[in-house]
Short mmCIF file of C-alpha atoms in Angstrom, two decimals:
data_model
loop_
_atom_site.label_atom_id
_atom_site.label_comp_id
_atom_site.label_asym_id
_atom_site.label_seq_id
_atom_site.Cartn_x
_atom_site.Cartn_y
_atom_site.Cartn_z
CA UNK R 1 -83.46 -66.72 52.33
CA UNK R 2 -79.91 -66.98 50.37
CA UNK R 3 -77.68 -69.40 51.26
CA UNK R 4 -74.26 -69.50 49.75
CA UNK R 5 -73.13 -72.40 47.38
CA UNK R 6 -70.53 -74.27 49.33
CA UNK R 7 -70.58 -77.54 47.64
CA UNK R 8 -68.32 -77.36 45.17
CA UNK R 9 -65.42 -75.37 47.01
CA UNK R 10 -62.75 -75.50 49.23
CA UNK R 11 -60.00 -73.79 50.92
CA UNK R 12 -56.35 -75.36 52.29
CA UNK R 13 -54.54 -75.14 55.69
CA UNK R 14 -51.33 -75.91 55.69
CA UNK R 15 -49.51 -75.67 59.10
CA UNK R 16 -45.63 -75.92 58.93
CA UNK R 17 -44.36 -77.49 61.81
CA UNK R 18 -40.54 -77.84 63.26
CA UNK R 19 -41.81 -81.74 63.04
CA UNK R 20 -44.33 -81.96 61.91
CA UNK R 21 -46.78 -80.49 58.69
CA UNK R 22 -50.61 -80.64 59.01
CA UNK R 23 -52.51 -80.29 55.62
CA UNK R 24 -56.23 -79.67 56.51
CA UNK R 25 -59.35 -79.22 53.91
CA UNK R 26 -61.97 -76.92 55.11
CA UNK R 27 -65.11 -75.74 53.43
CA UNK R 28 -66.67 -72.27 53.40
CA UNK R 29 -68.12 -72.37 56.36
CA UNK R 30 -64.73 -72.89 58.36
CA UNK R 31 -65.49 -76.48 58.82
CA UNK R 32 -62.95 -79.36 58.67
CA UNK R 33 -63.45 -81.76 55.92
CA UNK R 34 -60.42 -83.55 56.50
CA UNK R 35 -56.52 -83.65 57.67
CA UNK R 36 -53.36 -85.37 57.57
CA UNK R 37 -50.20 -85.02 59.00
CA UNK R 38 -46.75 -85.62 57.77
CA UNK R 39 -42.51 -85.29 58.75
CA UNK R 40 -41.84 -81.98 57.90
CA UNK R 41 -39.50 -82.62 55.05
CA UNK R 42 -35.35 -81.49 56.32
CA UNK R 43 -33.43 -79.62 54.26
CA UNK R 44 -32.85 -76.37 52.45
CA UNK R 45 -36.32 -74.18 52.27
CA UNK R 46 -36.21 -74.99 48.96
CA UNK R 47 -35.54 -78.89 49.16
CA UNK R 48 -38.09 -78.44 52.07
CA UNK R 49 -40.69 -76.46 50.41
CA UNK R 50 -40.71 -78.45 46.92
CA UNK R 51 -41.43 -82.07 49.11
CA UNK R 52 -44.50 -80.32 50.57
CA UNK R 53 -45.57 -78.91 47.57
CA UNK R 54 -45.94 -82.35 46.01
CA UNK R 55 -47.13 -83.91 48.75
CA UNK R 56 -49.93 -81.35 48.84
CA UNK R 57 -50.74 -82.09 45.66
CA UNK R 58 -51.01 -85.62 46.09
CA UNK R 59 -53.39 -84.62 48.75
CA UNK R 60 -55.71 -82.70 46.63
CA UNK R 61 -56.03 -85.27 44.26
CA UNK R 62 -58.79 -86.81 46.90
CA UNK R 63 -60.43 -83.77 45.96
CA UNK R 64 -61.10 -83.46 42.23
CA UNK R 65 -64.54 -82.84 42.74
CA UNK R 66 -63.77 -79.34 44.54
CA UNK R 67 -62.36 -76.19 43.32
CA UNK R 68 -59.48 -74.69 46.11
CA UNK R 69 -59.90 -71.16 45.92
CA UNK R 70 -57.09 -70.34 48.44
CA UNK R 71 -54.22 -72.03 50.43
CA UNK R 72 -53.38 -70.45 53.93
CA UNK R 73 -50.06 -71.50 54.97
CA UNK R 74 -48.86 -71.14 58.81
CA UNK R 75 -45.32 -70.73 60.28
CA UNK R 76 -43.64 -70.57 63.55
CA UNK R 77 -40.69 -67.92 63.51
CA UNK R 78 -40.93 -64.69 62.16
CA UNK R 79 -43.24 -64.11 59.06
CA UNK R 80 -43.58 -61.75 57.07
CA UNK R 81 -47.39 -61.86 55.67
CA UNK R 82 -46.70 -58.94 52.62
CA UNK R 83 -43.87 -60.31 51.45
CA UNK R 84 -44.40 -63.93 52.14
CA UNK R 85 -41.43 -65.04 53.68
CA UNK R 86 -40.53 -66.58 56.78
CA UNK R 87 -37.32 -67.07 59.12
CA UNK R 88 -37.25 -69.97 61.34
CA UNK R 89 -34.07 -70.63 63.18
CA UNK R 90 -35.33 -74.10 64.21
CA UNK R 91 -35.80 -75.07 60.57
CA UNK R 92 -32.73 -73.17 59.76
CA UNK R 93 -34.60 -70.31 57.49
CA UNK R 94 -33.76 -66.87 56.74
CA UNK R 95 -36.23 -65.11 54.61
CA UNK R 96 -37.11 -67.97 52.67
CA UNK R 97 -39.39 -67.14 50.49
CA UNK R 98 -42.61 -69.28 51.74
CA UNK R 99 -45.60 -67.90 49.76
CA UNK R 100 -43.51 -67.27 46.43
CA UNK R 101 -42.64 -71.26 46.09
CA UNK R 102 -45.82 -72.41 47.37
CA UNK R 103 -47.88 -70.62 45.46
CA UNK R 104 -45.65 -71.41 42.05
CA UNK R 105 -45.72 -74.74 42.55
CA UNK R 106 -49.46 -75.33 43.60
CA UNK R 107 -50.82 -73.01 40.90
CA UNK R 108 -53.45 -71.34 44.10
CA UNK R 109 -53.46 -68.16 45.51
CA UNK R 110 -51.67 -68.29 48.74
CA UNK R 111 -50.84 -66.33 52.06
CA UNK R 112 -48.92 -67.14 55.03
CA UNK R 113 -48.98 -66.28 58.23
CA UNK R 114 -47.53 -66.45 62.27
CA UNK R 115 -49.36 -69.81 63.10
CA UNK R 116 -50.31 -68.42 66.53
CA UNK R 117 -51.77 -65.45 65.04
CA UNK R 118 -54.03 -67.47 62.65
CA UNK R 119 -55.36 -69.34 66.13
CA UNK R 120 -56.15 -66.25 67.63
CA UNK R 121 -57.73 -65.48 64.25
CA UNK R 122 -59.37 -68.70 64.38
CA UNK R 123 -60.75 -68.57 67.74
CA UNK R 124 -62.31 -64.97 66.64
CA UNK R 125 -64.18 -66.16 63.77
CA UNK R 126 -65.30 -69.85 64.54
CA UNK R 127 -64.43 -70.04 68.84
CA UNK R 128 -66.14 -69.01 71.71
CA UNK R 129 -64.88 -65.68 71.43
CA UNK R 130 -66.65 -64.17 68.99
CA UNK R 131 -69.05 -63.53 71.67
CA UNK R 132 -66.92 -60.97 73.41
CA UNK R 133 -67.42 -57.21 73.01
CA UNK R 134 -65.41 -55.81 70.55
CA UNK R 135 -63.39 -53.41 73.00
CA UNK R 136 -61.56 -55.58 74.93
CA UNK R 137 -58.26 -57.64 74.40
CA UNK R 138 -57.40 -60.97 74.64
CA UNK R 139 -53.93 -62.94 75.34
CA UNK R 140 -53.30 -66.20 73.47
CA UNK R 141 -50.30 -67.86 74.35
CA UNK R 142 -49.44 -71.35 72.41
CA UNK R 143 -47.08 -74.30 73.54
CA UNK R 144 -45.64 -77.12 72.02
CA UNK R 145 -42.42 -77.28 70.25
CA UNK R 146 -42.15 -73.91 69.73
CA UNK R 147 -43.76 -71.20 71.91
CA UNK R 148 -45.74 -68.22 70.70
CA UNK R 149 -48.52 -65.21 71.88
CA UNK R 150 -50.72 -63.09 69.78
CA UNK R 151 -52.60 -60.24 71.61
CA UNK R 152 -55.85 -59.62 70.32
CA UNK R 153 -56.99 -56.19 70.51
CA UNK R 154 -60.57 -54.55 69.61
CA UNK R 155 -61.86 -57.69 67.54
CA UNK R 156 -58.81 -57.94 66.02
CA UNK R 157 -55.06 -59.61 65.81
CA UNK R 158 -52.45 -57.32 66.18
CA UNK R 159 -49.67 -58.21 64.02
CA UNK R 160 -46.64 -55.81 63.36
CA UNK R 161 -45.81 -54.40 60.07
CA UNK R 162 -42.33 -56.47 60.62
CA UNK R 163 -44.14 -59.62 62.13
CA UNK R 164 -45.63 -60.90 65.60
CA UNK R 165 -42.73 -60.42 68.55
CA UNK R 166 -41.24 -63.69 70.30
CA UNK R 167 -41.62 -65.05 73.40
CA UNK R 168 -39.22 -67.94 72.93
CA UNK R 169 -35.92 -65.61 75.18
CA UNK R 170 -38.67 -65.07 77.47
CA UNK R 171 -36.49 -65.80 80.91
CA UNK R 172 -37.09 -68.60 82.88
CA UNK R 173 -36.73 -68.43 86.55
CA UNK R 174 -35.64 -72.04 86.50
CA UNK R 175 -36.44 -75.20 83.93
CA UNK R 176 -37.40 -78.50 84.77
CA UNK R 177 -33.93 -79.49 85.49
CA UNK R 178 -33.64 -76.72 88.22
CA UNK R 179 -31.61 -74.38 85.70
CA UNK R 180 -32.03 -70.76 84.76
CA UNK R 181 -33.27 -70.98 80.75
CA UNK R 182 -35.15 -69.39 78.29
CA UNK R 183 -38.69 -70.24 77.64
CA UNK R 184 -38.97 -72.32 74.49
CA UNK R 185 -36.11 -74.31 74.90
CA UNK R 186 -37.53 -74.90 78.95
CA UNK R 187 -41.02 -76.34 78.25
CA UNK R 188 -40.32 -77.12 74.25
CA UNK R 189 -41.02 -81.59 73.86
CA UNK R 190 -38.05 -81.55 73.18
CA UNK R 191 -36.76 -80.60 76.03
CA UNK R 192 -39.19 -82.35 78.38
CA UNK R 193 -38.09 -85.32 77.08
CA UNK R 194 -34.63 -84.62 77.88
CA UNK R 195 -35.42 -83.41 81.16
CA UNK R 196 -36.85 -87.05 81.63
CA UNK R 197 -34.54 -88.54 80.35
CA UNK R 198 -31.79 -86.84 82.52
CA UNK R 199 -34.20 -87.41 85.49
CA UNK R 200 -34.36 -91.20 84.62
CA UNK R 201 -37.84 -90.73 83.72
CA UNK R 202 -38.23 -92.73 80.82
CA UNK R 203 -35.44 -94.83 79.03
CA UNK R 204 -33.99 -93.34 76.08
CA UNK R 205 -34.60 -94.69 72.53
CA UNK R 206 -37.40 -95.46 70.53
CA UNK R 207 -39.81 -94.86 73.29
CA UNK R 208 -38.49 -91.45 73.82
CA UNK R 209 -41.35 -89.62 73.14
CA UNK R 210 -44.69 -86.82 74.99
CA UNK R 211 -46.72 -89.72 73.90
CA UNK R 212 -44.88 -92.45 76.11
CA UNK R 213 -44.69 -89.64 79.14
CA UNK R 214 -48.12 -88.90 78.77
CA UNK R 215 -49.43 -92.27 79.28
CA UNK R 216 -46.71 -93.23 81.95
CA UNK R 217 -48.37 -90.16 83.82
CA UNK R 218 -51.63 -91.22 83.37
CA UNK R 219 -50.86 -94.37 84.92
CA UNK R 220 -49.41 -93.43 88.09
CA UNK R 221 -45.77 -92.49 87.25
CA UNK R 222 -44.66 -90.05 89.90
CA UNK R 223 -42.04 -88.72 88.10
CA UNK R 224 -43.87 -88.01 84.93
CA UNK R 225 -46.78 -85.88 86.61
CA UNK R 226 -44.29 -84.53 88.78
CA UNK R 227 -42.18 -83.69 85.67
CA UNK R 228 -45.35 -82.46 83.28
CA UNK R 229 -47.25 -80.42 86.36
CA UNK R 230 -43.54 -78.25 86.34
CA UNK R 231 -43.58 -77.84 82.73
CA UNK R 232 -47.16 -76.56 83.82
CA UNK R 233 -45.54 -74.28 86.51
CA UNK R 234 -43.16 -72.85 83.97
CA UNK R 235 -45.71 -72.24 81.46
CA UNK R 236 -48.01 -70.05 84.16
CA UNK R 237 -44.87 -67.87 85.70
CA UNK R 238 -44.50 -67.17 81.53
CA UNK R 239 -48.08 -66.05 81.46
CA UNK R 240 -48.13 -64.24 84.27
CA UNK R 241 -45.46 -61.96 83.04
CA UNK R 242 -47.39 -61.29 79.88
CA UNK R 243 -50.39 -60.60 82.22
CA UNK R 244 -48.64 -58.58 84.38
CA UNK R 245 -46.70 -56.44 80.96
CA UNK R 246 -49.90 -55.88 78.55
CA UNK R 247 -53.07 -56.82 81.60
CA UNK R 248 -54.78 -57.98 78.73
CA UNK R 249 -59.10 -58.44 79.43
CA UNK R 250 -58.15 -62.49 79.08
CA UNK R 251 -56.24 -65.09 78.60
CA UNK R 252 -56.48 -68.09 76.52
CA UNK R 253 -53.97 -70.69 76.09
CA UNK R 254 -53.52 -73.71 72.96
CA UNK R 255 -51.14 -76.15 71.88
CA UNK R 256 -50.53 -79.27 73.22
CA UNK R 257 -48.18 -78.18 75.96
CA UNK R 258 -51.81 -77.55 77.36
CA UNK R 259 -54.04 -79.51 75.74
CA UNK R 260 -52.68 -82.74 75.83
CA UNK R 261 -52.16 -82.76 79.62
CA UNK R 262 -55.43 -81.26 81.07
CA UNK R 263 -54.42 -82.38 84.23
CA UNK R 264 -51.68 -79.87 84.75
CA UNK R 265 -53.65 -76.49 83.97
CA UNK R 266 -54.65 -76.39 87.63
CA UNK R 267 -50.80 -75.75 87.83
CA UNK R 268 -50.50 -73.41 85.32
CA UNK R 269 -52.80 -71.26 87.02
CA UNK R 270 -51.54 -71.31 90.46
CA UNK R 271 -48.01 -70.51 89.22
CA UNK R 272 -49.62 -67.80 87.48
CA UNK R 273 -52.01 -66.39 90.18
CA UNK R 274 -48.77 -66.45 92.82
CA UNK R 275 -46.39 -64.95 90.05
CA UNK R 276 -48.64 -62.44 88.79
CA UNK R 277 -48.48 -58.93 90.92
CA UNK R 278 -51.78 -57.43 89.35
CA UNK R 279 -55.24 -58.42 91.30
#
């Protein structure tokens, strides 16, 4: 039997958020070692980029005893994985060249990619399905700040020479104020929280926050589950769409539009079983 050397390696995730940045350390066998999360840094992408390049390096320090042999960095917008570079209107980018300063700065080889593609990549090589048959295509649809879809098709991500499409003008019958809207700025936290707000929800202020909602749901706020299980209605009309336009073999959804609030997925698919026209 051969078993390969893992010890003394690593490889880097770094996950470029419009709020947030995860920085994760993973060993060969795809398995976390450890994360952290941090602000994304404002600014130009070069202001932005050169924070996070020294705060990865401060991270790696912890890790002396392991050689990185590659960084994988992952975006929201549109990306460009050839070229490296990435426009993100809500971090104000335009072709900002992601991969060139990253990989300057850090002294690794790095690539970047459509976050929600590198899920769907993820859930091929280390999820559930890698059991599927090879032939048949899968939906993944993410939600959190920023909404996303990669389509999976014959084992495989399908991602455009120019980069994954968007979802984010997707139309929205109506948002969670009862207004006609596009999709990522209708279920975005951002704008749940304003919705709530606007609703008299929660107060605004420090406590502002999906956290706060969450746990005011949880404990019998009416108008938080009422507000979350529409997000959850929104979110399956979406889907149903995308069902409906590519009738893809399944469907999986991520992000913690989903995952935080379990308890609204039974909405999600009954919005998307009565929107849907196929069978």
């Amino acid at each position: 039997p051969v078993e390969v050397n893992h010890q003394p390696f690593m490889t880097l995730g770094v996950h470029i958020g419009a709020r947030t940045t995860s920085i994760v350390a993973t060993d060969l066998l795809g398995r976390t070692l450890d994360a952290i999360e941090t602000p994304t840094p404002q600014g130009t992408p070069a202001m932005t980029l050169a924070a996070l390049v020294e705060t990865t390096k401060r991270y790696l320090r912890r890790w002396h005893k392991r050689q990185v042999l590659w960084v994988g960095i992952t975006v929201g917008g549109i990306v460009d994985s050839v070229a490296g570079t990435v426009t993100h209107p809500r971090l104000g980018w335009s072709s900002a060249p992601v991969g060139a300063l990253m990989a300057e700065g850090l002294s690794l080889r790095v690539s970047v990619a459509s976050h929600v593609d590198a899920i769907a990549a993820a859930e091929l090589i280390l999820g559930l399905r890698r059991f599927e048959t090879p032939s048949t295509t899968s939906l993944y649809v993410y939600a959190r700040e920023t909404v996303g879809y990669a389509l999976v098709i014959g084992g495989k991500v399908h991602t455009p020479a120019r980069g994954p499409g968007s979802i984010a003008g997707l139309p929205v019958h109506r948002d969670l104020l009862g207004q006609p809207a596009a999709l990522e700025s209708a279920v975005s936290d951002d704008a749940v929280l304003r919705a709530a707000q606007a609703l008299g929800v929660m107060p605004a202020g420090e406590h502002a926050s999906i956290a706060w909602l969450l746990r005011a749901a949880r404990s019998g706020n009416d108008g938080a589950r009422t507000l979350l299980a529409d997000r959850g209605r929104v979110l399956g009309e979406s889907i149903a769409l995308l069902r409906d336009l590519l009738n893809p073999d399944s469907i999986v959804v991520g992000g913690q539009a989903f995952t935080a609030y379990p308890e609204a997925m039974a909405d999600v698919e009954d919005a998307c079983a009565q929107r849907s026209t196929l069978p």
